[in-house]
XYZ file of C-alpha atoms in Angstrom:
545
model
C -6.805 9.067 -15.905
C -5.683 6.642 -18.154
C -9.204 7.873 -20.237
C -7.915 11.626 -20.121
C -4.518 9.972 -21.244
C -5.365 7.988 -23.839
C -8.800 10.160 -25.585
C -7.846 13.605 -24.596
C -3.861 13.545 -24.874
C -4.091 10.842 -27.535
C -1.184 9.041 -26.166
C -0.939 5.402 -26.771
C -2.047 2.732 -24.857
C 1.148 1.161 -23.463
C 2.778 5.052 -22.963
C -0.253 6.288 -21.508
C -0.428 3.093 -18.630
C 3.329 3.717 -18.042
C 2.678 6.808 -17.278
C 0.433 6.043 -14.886
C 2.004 3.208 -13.294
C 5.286 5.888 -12.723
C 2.973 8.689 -11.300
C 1.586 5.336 -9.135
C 4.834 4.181 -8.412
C 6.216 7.919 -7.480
C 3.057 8.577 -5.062
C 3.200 5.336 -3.703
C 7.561 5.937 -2.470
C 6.912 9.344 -0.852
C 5.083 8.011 1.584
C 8.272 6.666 3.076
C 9.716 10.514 3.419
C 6.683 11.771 4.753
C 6.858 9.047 7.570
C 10.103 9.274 8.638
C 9.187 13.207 8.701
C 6.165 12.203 10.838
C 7.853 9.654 13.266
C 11.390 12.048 13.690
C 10.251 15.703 13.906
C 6.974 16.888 12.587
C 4.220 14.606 13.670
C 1.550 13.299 12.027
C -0.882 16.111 12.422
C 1.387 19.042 10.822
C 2.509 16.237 8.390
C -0.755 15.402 6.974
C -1.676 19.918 7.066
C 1.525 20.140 4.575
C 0.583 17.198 2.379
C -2.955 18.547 2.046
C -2.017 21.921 0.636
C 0.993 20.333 -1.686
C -1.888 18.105 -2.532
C -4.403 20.795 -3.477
C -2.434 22.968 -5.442
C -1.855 20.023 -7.609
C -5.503 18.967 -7.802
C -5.886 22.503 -8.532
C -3.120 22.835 -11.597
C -4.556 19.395 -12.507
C -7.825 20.823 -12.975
C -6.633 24.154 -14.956
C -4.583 22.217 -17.411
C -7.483 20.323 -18.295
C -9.933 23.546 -18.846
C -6.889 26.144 -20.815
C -7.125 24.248 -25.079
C -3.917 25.001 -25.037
C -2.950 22.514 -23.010
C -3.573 19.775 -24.903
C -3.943 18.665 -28.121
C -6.748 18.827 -30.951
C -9.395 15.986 -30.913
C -8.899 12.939 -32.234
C -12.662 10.734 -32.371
C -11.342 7.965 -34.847
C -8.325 6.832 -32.726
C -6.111 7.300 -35.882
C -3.375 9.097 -36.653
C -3.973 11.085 -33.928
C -1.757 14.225 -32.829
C -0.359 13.507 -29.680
C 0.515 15.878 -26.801
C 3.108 17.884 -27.301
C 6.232 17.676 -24.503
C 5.371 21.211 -22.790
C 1.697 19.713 -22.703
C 3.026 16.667 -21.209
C 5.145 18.256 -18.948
C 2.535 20.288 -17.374
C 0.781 17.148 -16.672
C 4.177 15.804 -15.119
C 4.476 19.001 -12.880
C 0.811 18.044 -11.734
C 1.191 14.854 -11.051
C 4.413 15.093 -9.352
C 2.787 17.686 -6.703
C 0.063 15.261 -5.510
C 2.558 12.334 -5.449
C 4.716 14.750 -3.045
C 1.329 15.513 -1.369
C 0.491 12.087 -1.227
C 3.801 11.502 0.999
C 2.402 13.179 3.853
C -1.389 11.962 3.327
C -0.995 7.939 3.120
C 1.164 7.144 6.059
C 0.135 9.809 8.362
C -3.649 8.788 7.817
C -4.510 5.411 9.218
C -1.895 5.763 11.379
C -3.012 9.125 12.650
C -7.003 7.650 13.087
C -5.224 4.672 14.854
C -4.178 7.044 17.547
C -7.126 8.413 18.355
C -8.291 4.823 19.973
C -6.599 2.519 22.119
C -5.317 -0.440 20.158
C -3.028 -2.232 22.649
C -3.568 -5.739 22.408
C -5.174 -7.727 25.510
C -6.856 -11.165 25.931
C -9.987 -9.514 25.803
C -10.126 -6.802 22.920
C -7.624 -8.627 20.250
C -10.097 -7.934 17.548
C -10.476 -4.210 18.630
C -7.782 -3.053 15.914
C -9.136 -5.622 13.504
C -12.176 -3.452 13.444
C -10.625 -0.279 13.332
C -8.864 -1.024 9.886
C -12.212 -3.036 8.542
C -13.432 0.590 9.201
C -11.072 2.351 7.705
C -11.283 0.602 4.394
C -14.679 0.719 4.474
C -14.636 4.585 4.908
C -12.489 4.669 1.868
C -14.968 1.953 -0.254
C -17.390 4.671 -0.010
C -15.530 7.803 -1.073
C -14.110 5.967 -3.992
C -17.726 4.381 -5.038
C -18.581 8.253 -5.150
C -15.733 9.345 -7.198
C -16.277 6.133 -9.944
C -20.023 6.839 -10.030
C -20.931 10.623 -9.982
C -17.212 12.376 -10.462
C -16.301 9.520 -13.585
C -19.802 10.535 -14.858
C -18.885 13.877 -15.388
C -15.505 13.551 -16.757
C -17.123 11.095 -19.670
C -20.139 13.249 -20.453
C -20.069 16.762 -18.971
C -16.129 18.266 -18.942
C -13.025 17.158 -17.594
C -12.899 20.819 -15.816
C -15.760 20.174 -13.973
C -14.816 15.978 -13.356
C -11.276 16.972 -11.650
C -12.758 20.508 -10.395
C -15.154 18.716 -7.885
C -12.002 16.500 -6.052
C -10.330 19.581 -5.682
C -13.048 21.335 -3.735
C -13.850 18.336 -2.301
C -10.009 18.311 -0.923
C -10.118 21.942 -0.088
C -13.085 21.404 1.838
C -11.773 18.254 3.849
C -8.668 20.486 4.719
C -10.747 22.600 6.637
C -12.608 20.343 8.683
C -9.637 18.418 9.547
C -8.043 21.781 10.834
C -11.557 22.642 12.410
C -11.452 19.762 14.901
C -7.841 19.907 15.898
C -8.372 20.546 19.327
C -10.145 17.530 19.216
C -7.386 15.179 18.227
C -4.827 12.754 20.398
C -1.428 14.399 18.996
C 0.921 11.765 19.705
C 4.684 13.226 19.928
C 7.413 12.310 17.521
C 10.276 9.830 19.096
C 12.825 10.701 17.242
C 14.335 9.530 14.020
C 13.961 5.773 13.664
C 16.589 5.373 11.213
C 19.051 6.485 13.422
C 17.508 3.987 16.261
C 18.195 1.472 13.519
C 21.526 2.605 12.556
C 22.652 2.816 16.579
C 22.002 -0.621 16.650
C 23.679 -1.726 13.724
C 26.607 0.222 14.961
C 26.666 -1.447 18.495
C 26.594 -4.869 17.281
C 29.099 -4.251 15.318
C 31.169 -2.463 17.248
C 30.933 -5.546 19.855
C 30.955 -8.403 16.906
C 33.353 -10.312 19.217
C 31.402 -10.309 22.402
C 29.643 -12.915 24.085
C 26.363 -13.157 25.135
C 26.634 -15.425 28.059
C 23.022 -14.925 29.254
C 19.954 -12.424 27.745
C 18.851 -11.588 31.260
C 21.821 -9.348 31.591
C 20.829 -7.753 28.501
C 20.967 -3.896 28.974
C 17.553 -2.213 30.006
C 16.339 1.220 30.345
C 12.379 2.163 30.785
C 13.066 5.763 31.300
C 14.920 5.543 28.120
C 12.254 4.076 25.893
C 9.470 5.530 27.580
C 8.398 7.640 24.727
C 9.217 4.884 22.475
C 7.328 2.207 24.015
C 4.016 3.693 25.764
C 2.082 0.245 24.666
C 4.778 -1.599 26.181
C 8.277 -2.674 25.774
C 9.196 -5.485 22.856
C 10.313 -8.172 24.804
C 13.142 -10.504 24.045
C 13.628 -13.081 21.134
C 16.173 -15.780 20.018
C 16.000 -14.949 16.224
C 18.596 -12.634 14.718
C 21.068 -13.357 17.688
C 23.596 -11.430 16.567
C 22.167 -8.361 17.219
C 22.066 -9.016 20.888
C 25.380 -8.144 21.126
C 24.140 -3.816 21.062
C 22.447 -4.543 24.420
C 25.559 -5.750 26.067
C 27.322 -3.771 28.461
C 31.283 -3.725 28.664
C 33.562 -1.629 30.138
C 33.361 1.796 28.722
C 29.497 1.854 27.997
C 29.418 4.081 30.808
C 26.309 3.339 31.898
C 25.479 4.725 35.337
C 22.339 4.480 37.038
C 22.397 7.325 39.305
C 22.939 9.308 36.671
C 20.529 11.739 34.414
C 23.412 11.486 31.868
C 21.897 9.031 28.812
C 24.530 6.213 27.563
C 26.415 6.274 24.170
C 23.308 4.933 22.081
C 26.210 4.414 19.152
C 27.912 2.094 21.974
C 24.652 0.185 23.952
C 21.538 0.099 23.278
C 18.574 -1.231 25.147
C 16.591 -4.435 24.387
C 13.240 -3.043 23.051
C 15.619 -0.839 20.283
C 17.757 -4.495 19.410
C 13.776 -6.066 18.939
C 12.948 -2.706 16.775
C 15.234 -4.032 14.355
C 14.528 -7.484 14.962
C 10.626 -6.505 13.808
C 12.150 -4.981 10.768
C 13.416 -7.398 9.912
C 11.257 -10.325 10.580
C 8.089 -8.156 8.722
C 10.666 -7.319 5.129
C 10.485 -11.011 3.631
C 6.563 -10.651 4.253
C 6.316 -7.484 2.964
C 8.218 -7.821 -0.200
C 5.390 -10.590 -1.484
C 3.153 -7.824 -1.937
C 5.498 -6.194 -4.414
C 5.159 -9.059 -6.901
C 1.269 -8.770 -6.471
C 1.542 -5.184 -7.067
C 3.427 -6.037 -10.154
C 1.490 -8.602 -11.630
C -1.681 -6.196 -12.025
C -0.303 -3.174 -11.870
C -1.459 -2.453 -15.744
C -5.079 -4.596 -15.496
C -6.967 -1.319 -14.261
C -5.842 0.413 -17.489
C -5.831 -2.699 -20.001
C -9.246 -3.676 -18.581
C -10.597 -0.593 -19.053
C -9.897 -0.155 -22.878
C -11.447 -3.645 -22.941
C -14.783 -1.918 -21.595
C -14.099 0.890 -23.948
C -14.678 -1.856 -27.125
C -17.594 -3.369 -25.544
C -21.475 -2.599 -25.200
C -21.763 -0.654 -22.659
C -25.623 0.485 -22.472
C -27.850 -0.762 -19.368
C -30.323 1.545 -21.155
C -31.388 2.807 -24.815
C -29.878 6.396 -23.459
C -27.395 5.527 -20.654
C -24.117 3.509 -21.057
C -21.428 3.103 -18.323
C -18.236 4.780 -18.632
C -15.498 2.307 -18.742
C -13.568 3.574 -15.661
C -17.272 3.381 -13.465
C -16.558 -0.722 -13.858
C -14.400 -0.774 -10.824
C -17.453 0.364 -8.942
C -17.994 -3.442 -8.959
C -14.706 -3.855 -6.963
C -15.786 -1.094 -4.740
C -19.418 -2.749 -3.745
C -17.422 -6.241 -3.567
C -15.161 -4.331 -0.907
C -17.944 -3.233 1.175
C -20.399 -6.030 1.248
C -17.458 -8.425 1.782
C -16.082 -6.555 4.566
C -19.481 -6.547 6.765
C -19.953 -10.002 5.520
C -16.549 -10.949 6.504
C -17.007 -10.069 10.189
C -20.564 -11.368 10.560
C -20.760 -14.332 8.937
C -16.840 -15.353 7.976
C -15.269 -14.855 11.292
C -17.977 -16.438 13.640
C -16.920 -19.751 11.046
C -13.708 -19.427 11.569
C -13.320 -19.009 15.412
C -14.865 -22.531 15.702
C -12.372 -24.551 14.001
C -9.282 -21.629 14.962
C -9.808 -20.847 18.776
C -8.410 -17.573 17.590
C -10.419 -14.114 19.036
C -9.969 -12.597 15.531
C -10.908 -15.612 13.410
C -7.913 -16.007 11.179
C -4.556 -14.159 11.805
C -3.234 -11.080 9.256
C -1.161 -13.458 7.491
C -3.515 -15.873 7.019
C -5.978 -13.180 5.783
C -3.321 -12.476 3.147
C -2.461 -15.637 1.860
C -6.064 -15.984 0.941
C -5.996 -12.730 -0.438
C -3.603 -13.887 -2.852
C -5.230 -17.111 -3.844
C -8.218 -15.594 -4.483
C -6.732 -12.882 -6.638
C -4.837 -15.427 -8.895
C -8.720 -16.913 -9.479
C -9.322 -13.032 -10.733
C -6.362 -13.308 -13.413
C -7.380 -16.313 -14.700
C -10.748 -15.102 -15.118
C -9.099 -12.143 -16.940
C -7.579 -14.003 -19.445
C -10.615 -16.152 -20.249
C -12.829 -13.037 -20.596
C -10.264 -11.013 -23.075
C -10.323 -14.497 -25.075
C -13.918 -14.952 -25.393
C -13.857 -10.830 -26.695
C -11.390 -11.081 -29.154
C -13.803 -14.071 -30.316
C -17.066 -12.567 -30.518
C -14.917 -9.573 -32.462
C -13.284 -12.272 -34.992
C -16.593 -13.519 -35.371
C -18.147 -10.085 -36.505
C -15.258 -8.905 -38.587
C -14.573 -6.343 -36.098
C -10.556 -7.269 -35.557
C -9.486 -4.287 -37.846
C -11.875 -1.549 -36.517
C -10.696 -0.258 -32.978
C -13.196 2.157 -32.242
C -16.333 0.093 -33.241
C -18.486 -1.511 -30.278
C -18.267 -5.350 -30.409
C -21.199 -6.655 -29.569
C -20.948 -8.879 -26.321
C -21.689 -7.136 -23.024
C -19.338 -5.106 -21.093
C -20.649 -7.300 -17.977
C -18.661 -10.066 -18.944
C -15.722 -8.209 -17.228
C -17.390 -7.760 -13.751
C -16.710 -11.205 -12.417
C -12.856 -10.485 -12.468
C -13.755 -6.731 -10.956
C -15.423 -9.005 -7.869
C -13.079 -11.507 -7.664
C -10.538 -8.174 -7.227
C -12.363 -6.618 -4.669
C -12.720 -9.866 -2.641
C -9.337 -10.491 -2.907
C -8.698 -6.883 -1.253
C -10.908 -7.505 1.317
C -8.462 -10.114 2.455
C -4.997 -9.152 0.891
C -5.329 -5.158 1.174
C -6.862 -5.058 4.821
C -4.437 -8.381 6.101
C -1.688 -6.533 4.458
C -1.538 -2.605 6.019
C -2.948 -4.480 9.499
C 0.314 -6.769 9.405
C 2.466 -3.625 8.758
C 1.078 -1.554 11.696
C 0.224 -4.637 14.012
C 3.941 -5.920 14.002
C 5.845 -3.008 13.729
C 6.956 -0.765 16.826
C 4.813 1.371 18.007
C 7.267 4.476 17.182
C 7.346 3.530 13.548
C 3.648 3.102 12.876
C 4.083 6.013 10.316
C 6.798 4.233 8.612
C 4.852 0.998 8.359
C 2.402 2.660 6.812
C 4.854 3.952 4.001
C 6.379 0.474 3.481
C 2.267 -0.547 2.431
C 2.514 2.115 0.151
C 6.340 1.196 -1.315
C 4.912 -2.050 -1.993
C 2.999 -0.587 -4.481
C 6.174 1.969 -5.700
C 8.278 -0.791 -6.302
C 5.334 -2.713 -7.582
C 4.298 -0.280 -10.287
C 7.957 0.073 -11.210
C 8.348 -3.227 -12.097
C 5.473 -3.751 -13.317
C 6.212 -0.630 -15.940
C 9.271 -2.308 -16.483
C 7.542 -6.118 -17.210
C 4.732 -4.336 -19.737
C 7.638 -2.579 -21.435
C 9.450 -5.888 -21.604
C 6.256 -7.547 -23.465
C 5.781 -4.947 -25.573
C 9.246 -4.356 -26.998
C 9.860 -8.122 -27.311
C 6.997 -9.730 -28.367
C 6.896 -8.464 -32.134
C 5.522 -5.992 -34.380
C 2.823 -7.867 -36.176
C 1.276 -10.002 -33.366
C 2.262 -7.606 -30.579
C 0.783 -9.107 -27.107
C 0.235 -5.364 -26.138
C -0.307 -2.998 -29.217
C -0.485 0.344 -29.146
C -4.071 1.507 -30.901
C -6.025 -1.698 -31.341
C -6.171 -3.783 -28.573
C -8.289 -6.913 -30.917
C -4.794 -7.134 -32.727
C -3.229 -7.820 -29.335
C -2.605 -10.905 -26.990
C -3.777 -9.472 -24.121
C -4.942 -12.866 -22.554
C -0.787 -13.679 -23.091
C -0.125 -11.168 -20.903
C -2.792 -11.866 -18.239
C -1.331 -15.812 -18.273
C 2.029 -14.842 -17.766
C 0.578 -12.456 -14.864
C -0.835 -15.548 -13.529
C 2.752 -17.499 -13.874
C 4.083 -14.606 -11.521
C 1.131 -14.598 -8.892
C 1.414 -18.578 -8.621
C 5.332 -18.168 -7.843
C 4.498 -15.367 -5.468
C 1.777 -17.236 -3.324
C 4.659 -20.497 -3.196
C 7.146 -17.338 -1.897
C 4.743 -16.094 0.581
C 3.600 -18.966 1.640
C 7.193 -20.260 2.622
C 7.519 -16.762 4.091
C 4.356 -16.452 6.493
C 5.134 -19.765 7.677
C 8.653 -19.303 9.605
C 7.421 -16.010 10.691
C 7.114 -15.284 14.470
C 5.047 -12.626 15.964
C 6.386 -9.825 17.938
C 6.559 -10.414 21.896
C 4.521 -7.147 23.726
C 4.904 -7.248 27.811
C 1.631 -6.612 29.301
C 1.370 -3.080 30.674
C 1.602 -3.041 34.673
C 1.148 -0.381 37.395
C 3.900 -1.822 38.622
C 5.721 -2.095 35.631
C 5.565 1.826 35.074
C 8.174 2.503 37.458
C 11.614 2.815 36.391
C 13.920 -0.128 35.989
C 16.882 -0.627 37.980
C 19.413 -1.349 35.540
C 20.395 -4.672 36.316
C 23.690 -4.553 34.255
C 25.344 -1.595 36.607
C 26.610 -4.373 38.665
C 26.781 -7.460 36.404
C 29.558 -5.821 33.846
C 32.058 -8.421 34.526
C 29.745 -11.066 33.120
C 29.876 -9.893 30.023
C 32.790 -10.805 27.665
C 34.859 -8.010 26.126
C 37.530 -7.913 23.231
């Protein structure tokens, strides 16, 4: 896209990767609706049908705005004072964009999450590495479709047509719509619980309500299993000592009402049971952790656009008659991905078992702190690369011609493309396990979105940083300029990126070490039956106003 953007709709560079970074950030915060639609009413099945549809008929306007001239502007080969689109061409775009990023609310969360329910992925002595493999899987599913789309569809849109390029996704998408509906009847549909907001927001309420109460002893905490039973069908969340305060929803006083014999539910706004209190505990243990992704996000939100305008200025041909197209250079991430994830099970994991004692080798967080070490490396290897091109242009005279090849080999950039793709292998895959692993069961969907509003609130601020650089960093010497990249500072930029990712790791790092893992009873035959709710006749140890 940023290609189409910046050769087809002429729009500058920095523009052009805003754009793109706000249709990234937009597609990447529906994801949140579409969950909480999943987890409260719809389900994920009729949630991901809707998203698919809202999602083709943008592919499909996508693909018509791109075939009708009208629709954007004339050609411009020299890169200079070039027409750019107009604002009805650029809205149409907009209007396309915005309905996959609505689409894409009901796809991304609903997805894994959905595949996750088709196997059993309650945790047990002996299968803790059971959803491990699942999301290796998963990603590894998704290596390959996207190694297809950089390689054969990226082919097209650089030599054939961009009709044809985005055509093929969108009958690609229309086909995958019917297969999914195809083997419906084949699928675990597991049944919403409710909104978990308001299961937040009851608990909030009760502690509140009950701010002066004393918790004299967290046995007498209020249970219910018939209550939670949808809500808790891996088993309940069991009790913890952080965020105290909280513990005060699960106390019964006088007035809770809470009768045993009865089919009548409690006042949820008044008492709640312990496994909703440690729903909200999970929330908010998992929210410091998940907000170091943001500033990850963030920091190279803009490299897949800046790095491929690097490619764009570089030789390119592996043969006399065949060049890459810049954007197939993140097939090099793509292959890193799926070697490294094979390679990570066979031969990483066995090694780390010996010294950890742990089933699954190395826990999520520590998969992620890794991930982010390893991804600073990439950064810095960025910025040396972009200063060894602007050299080799310097040295050819080349600084003032923007559209002329300089000649050093476009394969200087694909160590930083590996280093990326290892670095997902343990960030990307450590991250959206964490979110599922530790959240409740009910809000799997929701967990899903928060992986994805990492990378919202990422892009956002990382449209707001480039914008920052550019704008403040001069006219003359700009560190990010808008034709000629071999007038600009892009290593700068990439050092400063690596200023952010160093204060990041130090964050997370603080983070993922006071972090406790969420308690999980171990499901019983026994423990199936309904509880007898031991506060019924224990209400008078319990404190009131």
């Amino acid at each position: 896209m940023i290609t189409y953007l910046t050769q087809v709709l002429n729009l500058p560079l920095v523009k052009a990767s805003n754009t793109l970074t706000n249709f990234g950030g937009t597609s990447s915060f529906t994801p949140l609706i579409g969950a909480l639609i999943a987890d409260s009413y719809a389900g994920r099945f009729w949630t991901i049908i809707i998203g698919s549809i809202i999602y083709e008929l943008g592919m499909i306007s996508i693909t018509i705005s791109a075939i009708l001239p009208q629709l954007r502007p004339p050609p411009c080969p020299t890169q200079q004072n070039c027409v750019e689109a107009s604002h009805l061409q650029l809205w149409v775009l907009y209007v396309c964009l915005l309905l996959t990023s609505i689409g894409a609310g009901g796809l991304r969360p609903c997805v894994v999450t959905f595949a996750a329910d088709q196997f059993d992925l309650k945790k047990s002595n002996h299968d803790q590495s059971q959803s491990w493999n699942f999301y290796n899987w998963y990603y590894f599913c998704m290596g390959v479709a996207t190694l297809a789309a950089l390689t054969i569809v990226v082919y097209i849109q650089d030599n054939v047509s961009w009709g044809l390029g985005l055509g093929l996704p969108t009958i690609a998408m229309a086909l995958s719509i019917v297969a999914f509906v195809v083997g419906s009847s084949l699928y675990r549909k597991v049944k919403p619980g409710g909104s978990p907001l308001i299961r937040l927001a009851q608990v909030i309420v009760a502690s509140v309500k009950k701010r002066k109460v004393v918790v004299t002893d967290p046995a007498l905490l209020y249970q219910n299993r018939e209550l939670d039973a949808n809500i808790s069908s891996d088993g309940r969340l069991l009790h913890t000592n952080q965020f105290r305060w909280l513990d005060r929803a699960a106390v019964v006083v006088d007035g809770d009402e809470i009768n045993g014999s009865s089919n009548k539910l409690p006042n949820l706004w008044r008492v709640a049971t312990v496994h909703r209190v440690e729903e909200l505990k999970c929330i908010f243990r998992m929210l410091p952790v998940w907000a170091a992704g943001i500033l990850l996000i963030t920091s190279h939100s803009h490299l897949g656009s800046f790095t491929i305008q690097q490619a764009r200025s570089m030789d390119r041909y592996i043969s006399h008659n065949f060049q890459i197209p810049p954007a197939s250079l993140s097939v090099f991430t793509v292959l890193t991905v799926l070697m490294g994830l094979p390679l990570y099970e066979r031969i990483f994991l066995p090694f780390a078992r010996r010294f950890t004692g742990n089933p699954a080798g190395i826990t999520c967080l520590q998969r992620m702190g890794i991930g982010f070490a390893i991804n600073i490396v990439a950064t810095i290897v960025s910025a040396l690369v972009e200063i060894k091109r602007k050299a080799v242009a310097a040295q050819h005279g080349l600084i003032d011609q923007p559209t002329t090849v300089i000649p050093i080999s476009v394969f200087w950039l694909v160590p930083q493309y590996c280093l990326h793709g290892a670095a997902e292998v343990f960030m990307a895959v450590g991250h959206l396990e964490f979110l599922i692993d530790q959240s409740p069961e009910s809000m799997r969907s929701t967990a899903a979105a928060l992986n994805s509003l990492t990378t919202s609130f990422g892009n956002y601020l990382g449209t707001l940083m480039v914008s920052l650089v550019h704008n403040y960093t001069g006219n003359e010497h700009n560190w990010l300029p808008d034709r000629n990249l071999n007038k600009g500072k892009l290593d700068y930029y990439y050092w400063l990126v690596t200023g952010v990712q160093v204060l990041n790791l130090i964050y997370y790092m603080i983070c993922a070490w006071f972090y406790k893992y969420k308690p999980l009873e171990e499901l019983t035959e026994s423990s199936k039956e309904t509880d007898v709710e031991s506060a019924n006749n224990k209400n008078s140890s319990s404190t009131a106003n």
